[in-house]
JSON list of C-alpha atoms and ligand atoms in Angstrom, two decimals:
[
{"chain": "W", "resi": 358, "resn": "MET", "atom": "CA", "xyz": [221.24, 143.63, 93.33]},
{"chain": "W", "resi": 359, "resn": "SER", "atom": "CA", "xyz": [223.04, 143.26, 96.62]},
{"chain": "W", "resi": 360, "resn": "LEU", "atom": "CA", "xyz": [223.03, 140.93, 99.60]},
{"chain": "W", "resi": 361, "resn": "GLN", "atom": "CA", "xyz": [222.12, 143.92, 101.72]},
{"chain": "W", "resi": 362, "resn": "GLU", "atom": "CA", "xyz": [218.91, 144.49, 99.76]},
{"chain": "W", "resi": 363, "resn": "PHE", "atom": "CA", "xyz": [218.00, 140.83, 100.10]},
{"chain": "W", "resi": 364, "resn": "LYS", "atom": "CA", "xyz": [218.61, 140.96, 103.84]},
{"chain": "W", "resi": 365, "resn": "VAL", "atom": "CA", "xyz": [216.20, 143.86, 104.14]},
{"chain": "W", "resi": 366, "resn": "GLY", "atom": "CA", "xyz": [213.70, 141.83, 102.13]},
{"chain": "W", "resi": 367, "resn": "LEU", "atom": "CA", "xyz": [214.18, 138.75, 104.28]},
{"chain": "W", "resi": 368, "resn": "VAL", "atom": "CA", "xyz": [213.41, 140.71, 107.43]},
{"chain": "W", "resi": 369, "resn": "GLU", "atom": "CA", "xyz": [210.33, 142.06, 105.67]},
{"chain": "W", "resi": 370, "resn": "LEU", "atom": "CA", "xyz": [209.21, 138.51, 104.84]},
{"chain": "W", "resi": 371, "resn": "TYR", "atom": "CA", "xyz": [209.68, 137.47, 108.46]},
{"chain": "W", "resi": 372, "resn": "GLN", "atom": "CA", "xyz": [207.80, 140.46, 109.85]},
{"chain": "W", "resi": 373, "resn": "GLY", "atom": "CA", "xyz": [205.13, 139.88, 107.20]},
{"chain": "W", "resi": 374, "resn": "GLU", "atom": "CA", "xyz": [204.45, 136.48, 108.75]},
{"chain": "W", "resi": 375, "resn": "VAL", "atom": "CA", "xyz": [204.14, 138.10, 112.18]},
{"chain": "W", "resi": 376, "resn": "ILE", "atom": "CA", "xyz": [201.57, 140.50, 110.68]},
{"chain": "W", "resi": 377, "resn": "GLY", "atom": "CA", "xyz": [199.70, 137.61, 109.07]},
{"chain": "W", "resi": 378, "resn": "GLU", "atom": "CA", "xyz": [199.65, 135.54, 112.24]},
{"chain": "W", "resi": 379, "resn": "VAL", "atom": "CA", "xyz": [198.05, 138.40, 114.18]},
{"chain": "W", "resi": 380, "resn": "LEU", "atom": "CA", "xyz": [195.52, 139.05, 111.40]},
{"chain": "W", "resi": 381, "resn": "PHE", "atom": "CA", "xyz": [194.35, 135.43, 111.10]},
{"chain": "W", "resi": 382, "resn": "SER", "atom": "CA", "xyz": [194.40, 134.91, 114.84]},
{"chain": "W", "resi": 383, "resn": "ARG", "atom": "CA", "xyz": [192.19, 138.00, 115.32]},
{"chain": "W", "resi": 384, "resn": "MET", "atom": "CA", "xyz": [189.88, 136.88, 112.52]},
{"chain": "W", "resi": 385, "resn": "LEU", "atom": "CA", "xyz": [189.32, 133.62, 114.41]},
{"chain": "W", "resi": 386, "resn": "GLU", "atom": "CA", "xyz": [187.57, 135.70, 117.05]},
{"chain": "W", "resi": 387, "resn": "HIS", "atom": "CA", "xyz": [184.87, 136.71, 114.59]},
{"chain": "W", "resi": 388, "resn": "TYR", "atom": "CA", "xyz": [184.33, 134.00, 112.01]},
{"chain": "W", "resi": 389, "resn": "GLY", "atom": "CA", "xyz": [183.30, 130.96, 113.99]},
{"chain": "W", "resi": 390, "resn": "SER", "atom": "CA", "xyz": [181.66, 128.32, 111.80]},
{"chain": "W", "resi": 391, "resn": "ALA", "atom": "CA", "xyz": [183.49, 124.98, 111.63]},
{"chain": "W", "resi": 392, "resn": "ASP", "atom": "CA", "xyz": [184.41, 125.70, 108.01]},
{"chain": "W", "resi": 393, "resn": "GLN", "atom": "CA", "xyz": [185.71, 129.22, 108.76]},
{"chain": "W", "resi": 394, "resn": "LEU", "atom": "CA", "xyz": [187.60, 127.96, 111.78]},
{"chain": "W", "resi": 395, "resn": "TYR", "atom": "CA", "xyz": [189.33, 125.33, 109.67]},
{"chain": "W", "resi": 396, "resn": "LYS", "atom": "CA", "xyz": [190.21, 127.81, 106.92]},
{"chain": "W", "resi": 397, "resn": "LEU", "atom": "CA", "xyz": [191.45, 130.60, 109.15]},
{"chain": "W", "resi": 398, "resn": "GLY", "atom": "CA", "xyz": [193.30, 128.08, 111.30]},
{"chain": "W", "resi": 399, "resn": "THR", "atom": "CA", "xyz": [194.93, 126.68, 108.17]},
{"chain": "W", "resi": 400, "resn": "LEU", "atom": "CA", "xyz": [196.00, 130.18, 107.05]},
{"chain": "W", "resi": 401, "resn": "LEU", "atom": "CA", "xyz": [197.32, 130.88, 110.56]},
{"chain": "W", "resi": 402, "resn": "GLN", "atom": "CA", "xyz": [199.27, 127.63, 110.39]},
{"chain": "W", "resi": 403, "resn": "LEU", "atom": "CA", "xyz": [200.72, 128.64, 107.00]},
{"chain": "W", "resi": 404, "resn": "GLU", "atom": "CA", "xyz": [201.97, 131.91, 108.46]},
{"chain": "W", "resi": 405, "resn": "THR", "atom": "CA", "xyz": [203.47, 130.21, 111.52]},
{"chain": "W", "resi": 406, "resn": "GLU", "atom": "CA", "xyz": [205.24, 127.54, 109.49]},
{"chain": "W", "resi": 407, "resn": "ALA", "atom": "CA", "xyz": [206.62, 130.13, 107.03]},
{"chain": "W", "resi": 408, "resn": "LYS", "atom": "CA", "xyz": [207.97, 132.17, 109.90]},
{"chain": "W", "resi": 409, "resn": "ALA", "atom": "CA", "xyz": [209.70, 129.07, 111.29]},
{"chain": "W", "resi": 410, "resn": "ARG", "atom": "CA", "xyz": [211.18, 128.26, 107.86]},
{"chain": "W", "resi": 411, "resn": "LEU", "atom": "CA", "xyz": [212.63, 131.76, 107.54]},
{"chain": "W", "resi": 412, "resn": "ARG", "atom": "CA", "xyz": [214.28, 131.82, 110.96]},
{"chain": "W", "resi": 413, "resn": "PRO", "atom": "CA", "xyz": [217.39, 129.73, 110.10]},
{"chain": "W", "resi": 414, "resn": "ALA", "atom": "CA", "xyz": [218.15, 132.02, 107.12]},
{"chain": "W", "resi": 415, "resn": "LEU", "atom": "CA", "xyz": [217.78, 135.11, 109.32]},
{"chain": "W", "resi": 416, "resn": "MET", "atom": "CA", "xyz": [220.13, 133.60, 111.87]},
{"chain": "W", "resi": 417, "resn": "GLN", "atom": "CA", "xyz": [222.63, 132.62, 109.19]},
{"chain": "W", "resi": 418, "resn": "LEU", "atom": "CA", "xyz": [222.69, 136.18, 107.82]},
{"chain": "W", "resi": 419, "resn": "GLY", "atom": "CA", "xyz": [223.00, 137.74, 111.28]},
{"chain": "W", "resi": 420, "resn": "LEU", "atom": "CA", "xyz": [219.51, 139.27, 111.15]},
{"chain": "W", "resi": 421, "resn": "ASP", "atom": "CA", "xyz": [217.18, 140.05, 114.01]},
{"chain": "W", "resi": 422, "resn": "LEU", "atom": "CA", "xyz": [214.79, 137.30, 115.10]},
{"chain": "W", "resi": 423, "resn": "ILE", "atom": "CA", "xyz": [212.72, 139.67, 117.23]},
{"chain": "W", "resi": 424, "resn": "GLU", "atom": "CA", "xyz": [209.04, 139.73, 116.32]},
{"chain": "W", "resi": 425, "resn": "LEU", "atom": "CA", "xyz": [208.38, 143.45, 116.34]},
{"chain": "W", "resi": 426, "resn": "ASP", "atom": "CA", "xyz": [205.48, 145.06, 118.21]},
{"chain": "W", "resi": 427, "resn": "GLU", "atom": "CA", "xyz": [205.20, 147.29, 115.17]},
{"chain": "W", "resi": 428, "resn": "SER", "atom": "CA", "xyz": [204.38, 144.22, 113.06]},
{"chain": "W", "resi": 429, "resn": "ARG", "atom": "CA", "xyz": [201.85, 142.98, 115.60]},
{"chain": "W", "resi": 430, "resn": "ASN", "atom": "CA", "xyz": [200.25, 146.44, 115.57]},
{"chain": "W", "resi": 431, "resn": "GLN", "atom": "CA", "xyz": [200.12, 146.36, 111.80]},
{"chain": "W", "resi": 432, "resn": "GLY", "atom": "CA", "xyz": [198.33, 142.98, 111.97]},
{"chain": "W", "resi": 433, "resn": "ASN", "atom": "CA", "xyz": [195.81, 144.49, 114.37]},
{"chain": "W", "resi": 434, "resn": "ASP", "atom": "CA", "xyz": [195.39, 147.54, 112.14]},
{"chain": "W", "resi": 435, "resn": "PHE", "atom": "CA", "xyz": [194.69, 145.28, 109.16]},
{"chain": "W", "resi": 436, "resn": "TYR", "atom": "CA", "xyz": [192.19, 143.39, 111.26]},
{"chain": "W", "resi": 437, "resn": "GLN", "atom": "CA", "xyz": [190.31, 146.61, 112.11]},
{"chain": "W", "resi": 438, "resn": "THR", "atom": "CA", "xyz": [189.70, 147.16, 108.40]},
{"chain": "W", "resi": 439, "resn": "PHE", "atom": "CA", "xyz": [187.66, 143.90, 108.32]},
{"chain": "W", "resi": 440, "resn": "GLU", "atom": "CA", "xyz": [185.20, 145.10, 110.91]},
{"chain": "W", "resi": 441, "resn": "GLY", "atom": "CA", "xyz": [181.55, 144.35, 110.16]},
{"chain": "W", "resi": 442, "resn": "MET", "atom": "CA", "xyz": [182.27, 142.34, 107.00]},
{"chain": "W", "resi": 443, "resn": "ASP", "atom": "CA", "xyz": [180.56, 139.04, 106.33]},
{"chain": "W", "resi": 444, "resn": "TRP", "atom": "CA", "xyz": [182.73, 136.11, 105.29]},
{"chain": "W", "resi": 445, "resn": "GLU", "atom": "CA", "xyz": [182.70, 136.65, 101.52]},
{"chain": "W", "resi": 446, "resn": "ALA", "atom": "CA", "xyz": [183.32, 140.38, 101.84]},
{"chain": "W", "resi": 447, "resn": "ALA", "atom": "CA", "xyz": [186.15, 139.67, 104.30]},
{"chain": "W", "resi": 448, "resn": "MET", "atom": "CA", "xyz": [187.75, 137.23, 101.87]},
{"chain": "W", "resi": 449, "resn": "GLY", "atom": "CA", "xyz": [187.47, 139.76, 99.03]},
{"chain": "W", "resi": 450, "resn": "HIS", "atom": "CA", "xyz": [189.09, 142.33, 101.28]},
{"chain": "W", "resi": 451, "resn": "LEU", "atom": "CA", "xyz": [191.79, 139.83, 102.27]},
{"chain": "W", "resi": 452, "resn": "ALA", "atom": "CA", "xyz": [192.66, 139.39, 98.59]},
{"chain": "W", "resi": 453, "resn": "THR", "atom": "CA", "xyz": [193.08, 143.17, 98.29]},
{"chain": "W", "resi": 454, "resn": "VAL", "atom": "CA", "xyz": [195.26, 143.29, 101.39]},
{"chain": "W", "resi": 455, "resn": "VAL", "atom": "CA", "xyz": [197.46, 140.37, 100.26]},
{"chain": "W", "resi": 456, "resn": "LYS", "atom": "CA", "xyz": [197.96, 141.42, 96.63]},
{"chain": "W", "resi": 457, "resn": "PRO", "atom": "CA", "xyz": [200.70, 144.03, 97.25]},
{"chain": "W", "resi": 458, "resn": "PHE", "atom": "CA", "xyz": [202.55, 141.51, 99.42]},
{"chain": "W", "resi": 459, "resn": "VAL", "atom": "CA", "xyz": [202.64, 139.02, 96.51]},
{"chain": "W", "resi": 460, "resn": "GLN", "atom": "CA", "xyz": [204.19, 141.69, 94.30]},
{"chain": "W", "resi": 461, "resn": "ARG", "atom": "CA", "xyz": [206.73, 142.67, 96.92]},
{"chain": "W", "resi": 462, "resn": "TYR", "atom": "CA", "xyz": [207.65, 139.03, 97.62]},
{"chain": "W", "resi": 463, "resn": "ARG", "atom": "CA", "xyz": [208.35, 138.56, 93.91]},
{"chain": "W", "resi": 464, "resn": "GLN", "atom": "CA", "xyz": [210.76, 141.49, 94.01]},
{"chain": "W", "resi": 465, "resn": "ILE", "atom": "CA", "xyz": [212.49, 140.03, 97.06]},
{"chain": "W", "resi": 466, "resn": "ALA", "atom": "CA", "xyz": [212.80, 136.64, 95.36]},
{"chain": "W", "resi": 467, "resn": "GLU", "atom": "CA", "xyz": [214.55, 138.34, 92.45]},
{"chain": "W", "resi": 468, "resn": "LEU", "atom": "CA", "xyz": [217.13, 139.71, 94.89]},
{"chain": "W", "resi": 469, "resn": "ALA", "atom": "CA", "xyz": [217.85, 136.33, 96.44]},
{"chain": "W", "resi": 470, "resn": "PRO", "atom": "CA", "xyz": [221.37, 134.92, 96.12]},
{"chain": "W", "resi": 471, "resn": "PRO", "atom": "CA", "xyz": [221.40, 131.33, 94.79]},
{"chain": "W", "resi": 472, "resn": "GLU", "atom": "CA", "xyz": [221.58, 129.70, 98.23]},
{"chain": "W", "resi": 473, "resn": "TYR", "atom": "CA", "xyz": [218.36, 131.46, 99.30]},
{"chain": "W", "resi": 474, "resn": "GLN", "atom": "CA", "xyz": [216.53, 131.26, 95.97]},
{"chain": "W", "resi": 475, "resn": "GLN", "atom": "CA", "xyz": [214.46, 128.23, 96.90]},
{"chain": "W", "resi": 476, "resn": "LEU", "atom": "CA", "xyz": [213.39, 129.74, 100.20]},
{"chain": "W", "resi": 477, "resn": "ALA", "atom": "CA", "xyz": [212.53, 133.07, 98.59]},
{"chain": "W", "resi": 478, "resn": "ASN", "atom": "CA", "xyz": [210.57, 131.38, 95.79]},
{"chain": "W", "resi": 479, "resn": "SER", "atom": "CA", "xyz": [208.65, 129.32, 98.31]},
{"chain": "W", "resi": 480, "resn": "MET", "atom": "CA", "xyz": [207.54, 132.57, 99.92]},
{"chain": "W", "resi": 481, "resn": "VAL", "atom": "CA", "xyz": [206.09, 133.75, 96.62]},
{"chain": "W", "resi": 482, "resn": "VAL", "atom": "CA", "xyz": [204.16, 130.46, 96.32]},
{"chain": "W", "resi": 483, "resn": "HIS", "atom": "CA", "xyz": [203.12, 130.92, 99.95]},
{"chain": "W", "resi": 484, "resn": "GLU", "atom": "CA", "xyz": [201.70, 134.41, 99.48]},
{"chain": "W", "resi": 485, "resn": "GLN", "atom": "CA", "xyz": [200.12, 133.60, 96.12]},
{"chain": "W", "resi": 486, "resn": "SER", "atom": "CA", "xyz": [198.30, 130.66, 97.74]},
{"chain": "W", "resi": 487, "resn": "ILE", "atom": "CA", "xyz": [196.71, 133.02, 100.29]},
{"chain": "W", "resi": 488, "resn": "LEU", "atom": "CA", "xyz": [195.64, 135.37, 97.50]},
{"chain": "W", "resi": 489, "resn": "ASP", "atom": "CA", "xyz": [194.17, 132.49, 95.47]},
{"chain": "W", "resi": 490, "resn": "ALA", "atom": "CA", "xyz": [192.37, 131.06, 98.51]},
{"chain": "W", "resi": 491, "resn": "ALA", "atom": "CA", "xyz": [190.88, 134.46, 99.37]},
{"chain": "W", "resi": 492, "resn": "GLU", "atom": "CA", "xyz": [189.71, 135.03, 95.79]},
{"chain": "W", "resi": 493, "resn": "LEU", "atom": "CA", "xyz": [188.09, 131.58, 95.63]},
{"chain": "W", "resi": 494, "resn": "GLU", "atom": "CA", "xyz": [186.32, 132.14, 98.95]},
{"chain": "W", "resi": 495, "resn": "ALA", "atom": "CA", "xyz": [185.14, 135.60, 97.88]},
{"chain": "W", "resi": 496, "resn": "ALA", "atom": "CA", "xyz": [183.66, 134.06, 94.72]},
{"chain": "W", "resi": 497, "resn": "GLY", "atom": "CA", "xyz": [181.83, 131.45, 96.81]},
{"chain": "W", "resi": 498, "resn": "ASN", "atom": "CA", "xyz": [184.09, 128.59, 95.69]},
{"chain": "W", "resi": 499, "resn": "GLY", "atom": "CA", "xyz": [185.13, 127.40, 99.12]},
{"chain": "W", "resi": 500, "resn": "ASP", "atom": "CA", "xyz": [185.38, 123.66, 98.46]},
{"chain": "W", "resi": 501, "resn": "ARG", "atom": "CA", "xyz": [188.98, 123.44, 97.33]},
{"chain": "W", "resi": 502, "resn": "SER", "atom": "CA", "xyz": [190.11, 126.94, 98.27]},
{"chain": "W", "resi": 503, "resn": "MET", "atom": "CA", "xyz": [192.68, 125.74, 100.81]},
{"chain": "W", "resi": 504, "resn": "ASP", "atom": "CA", "xyz": [194.23, 122.97, 98.68]},
{"chain": "W", "resi": 505, "resn": "ASP", "atom": "CA", "xyz": [197.33, 124.94, 97.66]},
{"chain": "W", "resi": 506, "resn": "VAL", "atom": "CA", "xyz": [197.76, 126.19, 101.21]},
{"chain": "W", "resi": 507, "resn": "VAL", "atom": "CA", "xyz": [197.46, 122.76, 102.81]},
{"chain": "W", "resi": 508, "resn": "LYS", "atom": "CA", "xyz": [200.00, 121.33, 100.33]},
{"chain": "W", "resi": 509, "resn": "GLN", "atom": "CA", "xyz": [202.70, 123.54, 101.86]},
{"chain": "W", "resi": 510, "resn": "LEU", "atom": "CA", "xyz": [202.05, 122.58, 105.46]},
{"chain": "W", "resi": 511, "resn": "VAL", "atom": "CA", "xyz": [204.18, 120.21, 107.49]},
{"chain": "W", "resi": 512, "resn": "PHE", "atom": "CA", "xyz": [201.59, 120.29, 110.28]},
{"chain": "W", "resi": 513, "resn": "PRO", "atom": "CA", "xyz": [198.17, 120.53, 108.56]},
{"chain": "W", "resi": 514, "resn": "LEU", "atom": "CA", "xyz": [195.12, 120.94, 110.76]},
{"chain": "W", "resi": 515, "resn": "PRO", "atom": "CA", "xyz": [192.54, 118.18, 111.01]},
{"chain": "W", "resi": 516, "resn": "LYS", "atom": "CA", "xyz": [189.37, 118.99, 109.12]},
{"chain": "W", "resi": 517, "resn": "GLN", "atom": "CA", "xyz": [186.33, 119.05, 111.43]},
{"chain": "W", "resi": 518, "resn": "VAL", "atom": "CA", "xyz": [183.27, 117.64, 109.75]},
{"chain": "M", "resi": 208, "resn": "FE2", "atom": "FE1", "xyz": [202.56, 135.00, 104.89]}
]
């Protein structure tokens, strides 16, 4: 376990949020009901807020704040894999896409020095909440699917009824 390994992980977390922002933003183009708009917007908000929370740590550790085109491309590539899917299929697919990130974020949290432990753990909670939301949606249980996501937001979106 070294600080260097954690730094690599922290950059990965940051770029992961860039990927997620592009994915959810692109998905907003295709899933347009009021309910889908609220849920995708809420997931987009989660990604944006996480990215903002990570930035001070990156700065403190002398890491790059640049949002890489490579990450944006990866978000677009992920989006392409959703093509033609209805909502429930898309949410099932989202769960599959997110699962490896949850595992990786756990590894990164284990590398975190004490002063970054809380931040790193919050990123595991963050990613797990996306996985849980996607699994609930895929199973047709959309009523409370975003609860754990919304809990983490400083700027939650208004629910359109
Ligand atoms: Fe994320």
